[in-house]
PDB file of C-alpha atoms and ligand atoms in Angstrom:
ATOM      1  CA  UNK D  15     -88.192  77.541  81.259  1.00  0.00           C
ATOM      2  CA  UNK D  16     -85.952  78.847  83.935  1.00  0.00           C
ATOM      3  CA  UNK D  17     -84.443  75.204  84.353  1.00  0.00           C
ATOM      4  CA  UNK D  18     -83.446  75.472  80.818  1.00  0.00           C
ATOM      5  CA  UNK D  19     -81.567  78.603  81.738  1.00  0.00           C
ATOM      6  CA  UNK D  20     -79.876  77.321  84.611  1.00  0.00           C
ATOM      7  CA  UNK D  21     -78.937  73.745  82.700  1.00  0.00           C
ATOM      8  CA  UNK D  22     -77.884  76.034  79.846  1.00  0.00           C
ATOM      9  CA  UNK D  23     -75.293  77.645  82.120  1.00  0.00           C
ATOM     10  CA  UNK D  24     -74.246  74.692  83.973  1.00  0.00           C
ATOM     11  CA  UNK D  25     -73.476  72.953  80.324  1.00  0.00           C
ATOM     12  CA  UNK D  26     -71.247  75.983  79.284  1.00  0.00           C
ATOM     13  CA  UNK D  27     -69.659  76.142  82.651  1.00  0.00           C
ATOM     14  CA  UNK D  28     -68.464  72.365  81.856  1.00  0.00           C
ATOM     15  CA  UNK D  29     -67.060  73.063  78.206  1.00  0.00           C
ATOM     16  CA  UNK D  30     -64.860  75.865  79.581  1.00  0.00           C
ATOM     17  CA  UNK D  31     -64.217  73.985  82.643  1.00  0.00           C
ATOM     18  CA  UNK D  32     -63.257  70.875  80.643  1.00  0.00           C
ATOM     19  CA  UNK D  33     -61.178  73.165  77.809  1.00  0.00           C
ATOM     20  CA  UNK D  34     -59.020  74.971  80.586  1.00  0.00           C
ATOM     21  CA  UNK D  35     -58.583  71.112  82.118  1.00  0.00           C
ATOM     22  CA  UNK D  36     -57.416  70.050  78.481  1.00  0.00           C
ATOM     23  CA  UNK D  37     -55.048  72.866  77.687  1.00  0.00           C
ATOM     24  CA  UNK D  38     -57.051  74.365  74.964  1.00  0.00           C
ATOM     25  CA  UNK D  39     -57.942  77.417  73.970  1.00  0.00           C
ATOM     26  CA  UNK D  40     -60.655  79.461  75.060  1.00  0.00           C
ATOM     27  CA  UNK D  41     -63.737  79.680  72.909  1.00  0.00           C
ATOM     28  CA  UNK D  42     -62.038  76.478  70.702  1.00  0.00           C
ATOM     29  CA  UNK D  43     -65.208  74.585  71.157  1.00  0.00           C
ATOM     30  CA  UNK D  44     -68.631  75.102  70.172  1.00  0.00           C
ATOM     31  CA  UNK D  45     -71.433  74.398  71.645  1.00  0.00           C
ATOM     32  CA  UNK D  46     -74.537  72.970  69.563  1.00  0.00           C
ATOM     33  CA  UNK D  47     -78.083  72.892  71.159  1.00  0.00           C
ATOM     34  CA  UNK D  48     -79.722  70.066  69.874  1.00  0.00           C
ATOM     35  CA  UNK D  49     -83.177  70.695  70.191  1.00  0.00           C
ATOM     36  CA  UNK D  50     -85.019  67.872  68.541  1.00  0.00           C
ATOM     37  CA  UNK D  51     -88.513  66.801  69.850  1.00  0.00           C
ATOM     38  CA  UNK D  52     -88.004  70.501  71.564  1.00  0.00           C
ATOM     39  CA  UNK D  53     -90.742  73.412  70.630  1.00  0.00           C
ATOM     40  CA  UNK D  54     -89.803  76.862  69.089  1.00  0.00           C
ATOM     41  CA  UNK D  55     -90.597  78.417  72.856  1.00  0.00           C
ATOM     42  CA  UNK D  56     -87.871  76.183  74.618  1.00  0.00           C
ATOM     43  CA  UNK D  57     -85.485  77.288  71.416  1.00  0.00           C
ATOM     44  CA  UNK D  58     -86.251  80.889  71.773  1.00  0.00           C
ATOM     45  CA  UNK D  59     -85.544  80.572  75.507  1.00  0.00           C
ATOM     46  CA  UNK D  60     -82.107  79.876  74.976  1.00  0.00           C
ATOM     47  CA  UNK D  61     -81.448  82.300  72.223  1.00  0.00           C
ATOM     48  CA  UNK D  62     -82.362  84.549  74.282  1.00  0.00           C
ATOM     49  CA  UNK D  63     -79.583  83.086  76.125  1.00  0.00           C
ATOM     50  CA  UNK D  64     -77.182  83.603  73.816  1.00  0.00           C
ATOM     51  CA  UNK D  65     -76.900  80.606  71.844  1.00  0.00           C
ATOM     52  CA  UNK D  66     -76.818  80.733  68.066  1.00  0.00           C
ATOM     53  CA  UNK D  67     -76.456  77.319  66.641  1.00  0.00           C
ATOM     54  CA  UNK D  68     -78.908  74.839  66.945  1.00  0.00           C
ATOM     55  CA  UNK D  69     -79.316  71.094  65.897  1.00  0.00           C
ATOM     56  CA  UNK D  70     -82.116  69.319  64.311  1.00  0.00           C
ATOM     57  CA  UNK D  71     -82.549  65.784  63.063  1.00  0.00           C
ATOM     58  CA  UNK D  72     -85.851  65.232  61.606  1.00  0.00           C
ATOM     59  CA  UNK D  73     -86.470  67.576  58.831  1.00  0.00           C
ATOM     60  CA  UNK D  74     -89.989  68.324  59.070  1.00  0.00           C
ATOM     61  CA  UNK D  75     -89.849  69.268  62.193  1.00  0.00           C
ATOM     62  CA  UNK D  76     -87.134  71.713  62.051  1.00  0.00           C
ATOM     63  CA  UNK D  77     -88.694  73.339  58.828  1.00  0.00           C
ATOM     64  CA  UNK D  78     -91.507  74.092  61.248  1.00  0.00           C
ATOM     65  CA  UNK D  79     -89.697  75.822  63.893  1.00  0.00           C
ATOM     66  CA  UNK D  80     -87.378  77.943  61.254  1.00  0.00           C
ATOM     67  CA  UNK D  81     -90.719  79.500  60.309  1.00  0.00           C
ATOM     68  CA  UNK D  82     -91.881  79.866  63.609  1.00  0.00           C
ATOM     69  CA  UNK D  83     -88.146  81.471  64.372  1.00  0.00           C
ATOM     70  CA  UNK D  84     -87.838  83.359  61.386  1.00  0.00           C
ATOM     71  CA  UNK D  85     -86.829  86.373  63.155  1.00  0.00           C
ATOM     72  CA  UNK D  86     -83.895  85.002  65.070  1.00  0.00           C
ATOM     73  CA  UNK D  87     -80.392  85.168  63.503  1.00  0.00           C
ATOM     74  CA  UNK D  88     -80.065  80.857  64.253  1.00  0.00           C
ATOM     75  CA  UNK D  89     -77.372  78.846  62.391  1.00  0.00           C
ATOM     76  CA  UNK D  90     -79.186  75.621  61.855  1.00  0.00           C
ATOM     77  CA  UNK D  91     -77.138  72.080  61.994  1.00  0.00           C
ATOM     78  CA  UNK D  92     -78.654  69.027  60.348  1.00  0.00           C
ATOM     79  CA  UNK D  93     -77.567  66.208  62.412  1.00  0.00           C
ATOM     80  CA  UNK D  94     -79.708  63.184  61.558  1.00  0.00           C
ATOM     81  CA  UNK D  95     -79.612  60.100  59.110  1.00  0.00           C
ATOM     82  CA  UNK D  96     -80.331  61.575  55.569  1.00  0.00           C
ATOM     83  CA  UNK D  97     -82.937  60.140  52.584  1.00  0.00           C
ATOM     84  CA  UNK D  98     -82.242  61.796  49.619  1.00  0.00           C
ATOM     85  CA  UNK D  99     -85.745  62.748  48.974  1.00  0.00           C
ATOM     86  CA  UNK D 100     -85.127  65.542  51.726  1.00  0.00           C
ATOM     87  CA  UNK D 101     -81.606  66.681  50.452  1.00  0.00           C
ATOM     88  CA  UNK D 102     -83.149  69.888  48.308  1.00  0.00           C
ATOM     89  CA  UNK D 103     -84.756  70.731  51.481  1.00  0.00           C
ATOM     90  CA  UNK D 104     -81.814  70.410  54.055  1.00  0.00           C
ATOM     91  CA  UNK D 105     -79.601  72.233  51.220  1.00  0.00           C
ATOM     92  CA  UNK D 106     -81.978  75.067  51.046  1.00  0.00           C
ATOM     93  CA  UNK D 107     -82.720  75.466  54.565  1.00  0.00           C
ATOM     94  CA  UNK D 108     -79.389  74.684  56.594  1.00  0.00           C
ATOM     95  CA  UNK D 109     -76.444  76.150  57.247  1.00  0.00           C
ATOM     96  CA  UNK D 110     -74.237  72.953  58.360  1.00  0.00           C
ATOM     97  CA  UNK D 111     -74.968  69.161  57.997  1.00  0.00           C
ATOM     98  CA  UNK D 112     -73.102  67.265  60.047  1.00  0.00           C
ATOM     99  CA  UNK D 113     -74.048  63.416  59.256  1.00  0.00           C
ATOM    100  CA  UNK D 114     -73.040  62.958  55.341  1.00  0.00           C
ATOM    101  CA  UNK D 115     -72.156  59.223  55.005  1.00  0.00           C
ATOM    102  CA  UNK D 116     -72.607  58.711  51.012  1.00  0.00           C
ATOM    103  CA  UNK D 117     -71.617  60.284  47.822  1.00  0.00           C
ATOM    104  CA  UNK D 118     -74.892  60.383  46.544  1.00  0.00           C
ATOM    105  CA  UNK D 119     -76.291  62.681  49.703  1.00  0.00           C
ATOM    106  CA  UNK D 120     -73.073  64.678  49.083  1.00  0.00           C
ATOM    107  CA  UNK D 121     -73.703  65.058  45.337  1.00  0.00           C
ATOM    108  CA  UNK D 122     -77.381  66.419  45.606  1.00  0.00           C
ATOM    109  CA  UNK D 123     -76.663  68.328  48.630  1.00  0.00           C
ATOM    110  CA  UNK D 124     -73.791  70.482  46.560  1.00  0.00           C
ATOM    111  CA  UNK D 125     -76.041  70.628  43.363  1.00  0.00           C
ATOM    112  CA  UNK D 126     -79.324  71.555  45.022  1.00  0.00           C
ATOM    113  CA  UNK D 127     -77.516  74.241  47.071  1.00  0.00           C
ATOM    114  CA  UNK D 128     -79.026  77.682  46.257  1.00  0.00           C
ATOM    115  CA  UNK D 129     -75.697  79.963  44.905  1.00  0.00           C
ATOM    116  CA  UNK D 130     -77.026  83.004  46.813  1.00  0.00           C
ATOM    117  CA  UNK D 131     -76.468  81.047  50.204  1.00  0.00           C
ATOM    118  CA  UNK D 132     -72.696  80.451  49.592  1.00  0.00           C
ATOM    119  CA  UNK D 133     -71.267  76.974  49.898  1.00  0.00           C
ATOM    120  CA  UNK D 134     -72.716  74.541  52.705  1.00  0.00           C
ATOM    121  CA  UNK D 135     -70.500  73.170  55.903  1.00  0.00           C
ATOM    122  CA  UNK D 136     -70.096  69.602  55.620  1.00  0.00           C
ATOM    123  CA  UNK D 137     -69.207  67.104  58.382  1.00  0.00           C
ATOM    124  CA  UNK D 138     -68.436  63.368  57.663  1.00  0.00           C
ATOM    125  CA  UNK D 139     -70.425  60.900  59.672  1.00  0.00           C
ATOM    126  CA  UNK D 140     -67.770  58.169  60.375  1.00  0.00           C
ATOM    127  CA  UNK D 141     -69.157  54.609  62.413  1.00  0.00           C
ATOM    128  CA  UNK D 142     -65.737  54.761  64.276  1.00  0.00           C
ATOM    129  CA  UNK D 143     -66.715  51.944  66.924  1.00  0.00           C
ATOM    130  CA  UNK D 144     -69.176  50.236  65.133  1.00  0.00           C
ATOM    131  CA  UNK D 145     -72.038  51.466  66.686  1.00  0.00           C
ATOM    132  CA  UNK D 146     -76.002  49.695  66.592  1.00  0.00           C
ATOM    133  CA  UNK D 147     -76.806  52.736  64.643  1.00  0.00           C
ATOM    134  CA  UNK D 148     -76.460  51.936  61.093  1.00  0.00           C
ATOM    135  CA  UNK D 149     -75.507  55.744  59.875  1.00  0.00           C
ATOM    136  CA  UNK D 150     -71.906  56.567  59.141  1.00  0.00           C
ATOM    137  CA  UNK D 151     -69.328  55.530  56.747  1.00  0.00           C
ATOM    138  CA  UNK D 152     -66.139  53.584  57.981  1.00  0.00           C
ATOM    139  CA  UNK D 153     -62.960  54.540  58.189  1.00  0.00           C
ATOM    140  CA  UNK D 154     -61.701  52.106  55.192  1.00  0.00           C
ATOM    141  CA  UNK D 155     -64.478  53.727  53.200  1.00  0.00           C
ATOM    142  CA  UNK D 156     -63.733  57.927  54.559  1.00  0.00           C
ATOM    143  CA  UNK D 157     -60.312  58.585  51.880  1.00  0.00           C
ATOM    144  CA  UNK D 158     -62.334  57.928  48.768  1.00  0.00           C
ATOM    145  CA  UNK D 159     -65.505  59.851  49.922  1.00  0.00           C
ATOM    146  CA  UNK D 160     -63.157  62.844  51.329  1.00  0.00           C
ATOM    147  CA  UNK D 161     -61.105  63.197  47.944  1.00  0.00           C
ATOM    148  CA  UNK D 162     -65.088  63.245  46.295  1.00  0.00           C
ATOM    149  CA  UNK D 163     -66.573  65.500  48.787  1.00  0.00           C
ATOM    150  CA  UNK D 164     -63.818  68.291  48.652  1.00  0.00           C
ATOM    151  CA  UNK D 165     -64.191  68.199  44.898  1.00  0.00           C
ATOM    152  CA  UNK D 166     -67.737  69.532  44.858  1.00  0.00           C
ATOM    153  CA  UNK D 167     -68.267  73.148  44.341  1.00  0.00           C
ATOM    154  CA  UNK D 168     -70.963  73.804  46.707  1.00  0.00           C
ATOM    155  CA  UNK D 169     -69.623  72.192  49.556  1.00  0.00           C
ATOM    156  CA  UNK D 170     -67.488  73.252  52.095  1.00  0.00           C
ATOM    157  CA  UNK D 171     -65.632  69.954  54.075  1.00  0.00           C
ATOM    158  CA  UNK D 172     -65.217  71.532  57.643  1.00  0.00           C
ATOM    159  CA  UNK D 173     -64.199  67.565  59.165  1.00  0.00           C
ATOM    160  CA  UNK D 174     -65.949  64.575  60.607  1.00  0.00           C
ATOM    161  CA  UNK D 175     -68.317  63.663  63.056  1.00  0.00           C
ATOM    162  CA  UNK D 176     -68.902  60.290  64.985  1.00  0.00           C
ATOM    163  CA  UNK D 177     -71.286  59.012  67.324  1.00  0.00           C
ATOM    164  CA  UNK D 178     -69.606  56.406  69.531  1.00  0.00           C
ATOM    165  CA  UNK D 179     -70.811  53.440  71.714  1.00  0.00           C
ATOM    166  CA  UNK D 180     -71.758  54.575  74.609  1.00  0.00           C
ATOM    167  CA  UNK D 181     -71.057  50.741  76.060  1.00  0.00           C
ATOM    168  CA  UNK D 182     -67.841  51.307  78.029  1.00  0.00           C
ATOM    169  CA  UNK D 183     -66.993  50.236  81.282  1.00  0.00           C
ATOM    170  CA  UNK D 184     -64.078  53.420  81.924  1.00  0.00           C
ATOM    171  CA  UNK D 185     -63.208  56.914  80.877  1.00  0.00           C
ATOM    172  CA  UNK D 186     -60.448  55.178  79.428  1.00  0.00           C
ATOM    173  CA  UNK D 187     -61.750  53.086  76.635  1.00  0.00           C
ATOM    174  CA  UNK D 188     -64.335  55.718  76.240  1.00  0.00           C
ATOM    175  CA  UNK D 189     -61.681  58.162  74.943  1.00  0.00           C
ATOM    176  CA  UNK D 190     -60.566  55.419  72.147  1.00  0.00           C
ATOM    177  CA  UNK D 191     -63.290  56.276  69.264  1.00  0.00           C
ATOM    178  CA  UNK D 192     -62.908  60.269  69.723  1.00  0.00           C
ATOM    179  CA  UNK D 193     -58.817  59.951  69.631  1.00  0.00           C
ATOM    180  CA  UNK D 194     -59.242  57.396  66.566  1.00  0.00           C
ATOM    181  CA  UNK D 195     -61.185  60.032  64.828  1.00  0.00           C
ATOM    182  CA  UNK D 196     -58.618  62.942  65.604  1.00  0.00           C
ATOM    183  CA  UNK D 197     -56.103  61.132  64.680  1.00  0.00           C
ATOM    184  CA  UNK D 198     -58.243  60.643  61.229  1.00  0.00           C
ATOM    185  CA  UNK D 199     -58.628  64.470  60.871  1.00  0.00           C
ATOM    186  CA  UNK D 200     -55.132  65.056  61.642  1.00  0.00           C
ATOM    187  CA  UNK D 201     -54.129  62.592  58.968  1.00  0.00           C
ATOM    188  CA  UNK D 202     -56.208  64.436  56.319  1.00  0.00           C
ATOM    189  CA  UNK D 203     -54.766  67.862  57.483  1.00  0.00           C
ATOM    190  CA  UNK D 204     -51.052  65.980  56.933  1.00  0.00           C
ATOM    191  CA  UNK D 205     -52.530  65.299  53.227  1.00  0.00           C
ATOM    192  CA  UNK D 206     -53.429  68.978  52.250  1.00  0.00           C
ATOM    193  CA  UNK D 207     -57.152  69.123  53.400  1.00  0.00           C
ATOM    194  CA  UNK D 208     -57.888  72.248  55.131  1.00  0.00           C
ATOM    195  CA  UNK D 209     -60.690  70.889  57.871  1.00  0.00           C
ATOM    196  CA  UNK D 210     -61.133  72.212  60.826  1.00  0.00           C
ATOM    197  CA  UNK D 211     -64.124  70.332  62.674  1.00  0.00           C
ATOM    198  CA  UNK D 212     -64.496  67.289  64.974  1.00  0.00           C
ATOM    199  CA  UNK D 213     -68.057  67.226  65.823  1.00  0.00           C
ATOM    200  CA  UNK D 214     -68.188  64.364  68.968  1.00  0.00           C
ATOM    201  CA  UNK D 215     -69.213  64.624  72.128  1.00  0.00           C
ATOM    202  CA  UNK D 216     -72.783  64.731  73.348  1.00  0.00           C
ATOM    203  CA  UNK D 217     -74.787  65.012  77.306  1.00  0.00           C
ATOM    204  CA  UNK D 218     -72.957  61.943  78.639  1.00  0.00           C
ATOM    205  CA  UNK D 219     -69.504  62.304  77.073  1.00  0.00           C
ATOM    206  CA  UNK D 220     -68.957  65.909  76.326  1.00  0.00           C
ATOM    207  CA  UNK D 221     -65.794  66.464  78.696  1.00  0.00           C
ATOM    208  CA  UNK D 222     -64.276  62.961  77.174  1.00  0.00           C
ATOM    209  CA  UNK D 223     -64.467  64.592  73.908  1.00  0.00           C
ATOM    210  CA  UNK D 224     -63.044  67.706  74.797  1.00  0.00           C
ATOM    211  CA  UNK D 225     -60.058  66.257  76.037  1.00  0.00           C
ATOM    212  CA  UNK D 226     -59.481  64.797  72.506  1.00  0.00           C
ATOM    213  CA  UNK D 227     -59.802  67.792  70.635  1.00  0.00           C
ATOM    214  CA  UNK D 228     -63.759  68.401  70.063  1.00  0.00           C
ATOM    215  CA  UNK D 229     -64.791  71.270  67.883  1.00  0.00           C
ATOM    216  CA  UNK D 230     -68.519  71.133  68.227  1.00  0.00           C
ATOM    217  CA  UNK D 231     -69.860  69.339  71.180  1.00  0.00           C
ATOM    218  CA  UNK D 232     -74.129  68.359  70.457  1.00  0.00           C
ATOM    219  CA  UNK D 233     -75.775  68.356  73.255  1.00  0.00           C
ATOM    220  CA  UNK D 234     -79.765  67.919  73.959  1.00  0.00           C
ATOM    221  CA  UNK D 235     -80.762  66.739  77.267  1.00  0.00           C
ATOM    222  CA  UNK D 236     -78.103  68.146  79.411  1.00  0.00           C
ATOM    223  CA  UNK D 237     -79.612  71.666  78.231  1.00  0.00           C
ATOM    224  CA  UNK D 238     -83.095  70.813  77.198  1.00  0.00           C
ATOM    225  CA  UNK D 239     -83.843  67.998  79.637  1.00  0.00           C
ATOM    226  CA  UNK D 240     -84.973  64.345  78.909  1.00  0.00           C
ATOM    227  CA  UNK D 241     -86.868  64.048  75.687  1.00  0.00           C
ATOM    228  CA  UNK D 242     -89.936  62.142  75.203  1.00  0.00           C
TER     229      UNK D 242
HETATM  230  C1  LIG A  11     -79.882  63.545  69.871  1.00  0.00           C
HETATM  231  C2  LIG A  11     -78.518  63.746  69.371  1.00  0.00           C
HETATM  232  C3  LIG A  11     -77.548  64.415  70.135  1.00  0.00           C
HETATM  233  C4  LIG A  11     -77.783  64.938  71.535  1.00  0.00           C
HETATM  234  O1  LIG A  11     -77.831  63.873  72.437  1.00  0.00           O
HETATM  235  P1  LIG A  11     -78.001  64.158  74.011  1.00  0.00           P
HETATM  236  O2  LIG A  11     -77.683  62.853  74.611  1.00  0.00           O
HETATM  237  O3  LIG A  11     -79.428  64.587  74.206  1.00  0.00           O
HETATM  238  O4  LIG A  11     -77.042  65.222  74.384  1.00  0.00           O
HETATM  239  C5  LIG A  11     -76.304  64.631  69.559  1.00  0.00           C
HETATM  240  N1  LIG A  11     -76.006  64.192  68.319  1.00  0.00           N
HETATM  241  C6  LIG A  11     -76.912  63.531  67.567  1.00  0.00           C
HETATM  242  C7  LIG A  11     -76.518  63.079  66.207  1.00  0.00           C
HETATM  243  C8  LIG A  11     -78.181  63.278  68.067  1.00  0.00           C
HETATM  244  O5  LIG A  11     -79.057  62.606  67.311  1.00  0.00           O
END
């Protein structure tokens, strides 16, 4: 448990290294524990910590561990592919979801949203290299599903999230997919949409995506260690 302490503080030292080394603002980006496969002991150890927002992407799972930490003040962030058999669940339960890639998720998630919870943060999940994994939208697809997203009431579109390729051979081409999908954001704050989030950047590539403007950086293993 102490390792997760020390890798804890090691990853935060890195974001504000890498925001100072990027000109930003202090405090500008976010860090997200992603503690899938991870029990509710190694969670509580680093909310003990400090940390407040945590990631999950297998719902059953993180349904468990909310009970177990239903005492802790957490901000949970569903970050995995979506069936929308489990949206009622994720609405009720979450306070983000980061990987919406379909209208019809988006639909159910705003009218299955309980009223009393106010409306849900929403990323965009956008396939911005053309990654093996099959989840996110692309980028020819994003202006008709951004117009439809910001036009349901219990949603809230914070921005977009992207897992890239992690198949390149420099720092160079690996900043490519995280400045594309800046430059998307940036193009939907130039046509009146008030978002606020990139979500990119995980245990391999977090300083990469700092230097292109990361919001929320996920990362698992860097804090939690290897997974299973
Ligand atoms: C697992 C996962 C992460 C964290 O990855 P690490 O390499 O462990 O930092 C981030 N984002 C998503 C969507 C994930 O599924």
């Amino acid at each position: 448990m102490n390792a997760v302490v020390n890798q804890l503080a090691e990853v935060r030292k890195k974001i504000a290294d890498a925001t100072l080394s990027a000109g930003r603002e202090s405090g500008s980006v976010r860090l997200l524990a992603v503690s899938k496969t991870k029990t509710a002991a190694e969670l509580l150890c680093v909310y003990r910590e400090g940390q407040r927002d945590f990631g999950e992407n297998y719902l059953q799972e993180a349904l468990d561990k909310q009970k177990q930490l239903s005492d802790c003040e957490i901000m949970w962030h569903f970050i995995g592919p979506i069936q929308s058999n489990k949206t009622r669940a994720i609405a009720e339960h979450f306070d983000w979801v980061h990987s919406v890639d379909r209208l019809k998720i988006a639909r159910r998630l705003s009218e299955q949203r309980p009223e009393e919870r106010g409306p849900l943060n929403i990323c965009l999940q956008v396939n911005i290299s053309n990654e093996v994994s099959k989840s996110g939208l692309s980028l020819q697809d994003l202006p008709d599903l951004v117009k439809a997203v910001s036009e349901l009431p219990n949603l809230r579109l914070r921005g977009l999230m992207a897992i890239p390729a992690k198949l390149f051979a420099n720092r160079d081409e690996q900043r490519i997919p995280f400045a594309r999908l800046r430059e998307t954001l940036e193009k939907m704050k130039e046509q009146g949409y008030s978002v606020d989030t990139l979500s990119m950047g995980m245990t391999e590539d977090l300083e990469i995506a700092i230097s292109e403007g990361a919001t929320w950086v996920r990362v698992g293993r860097a804090i939690f260690g290897e997974r299973n």
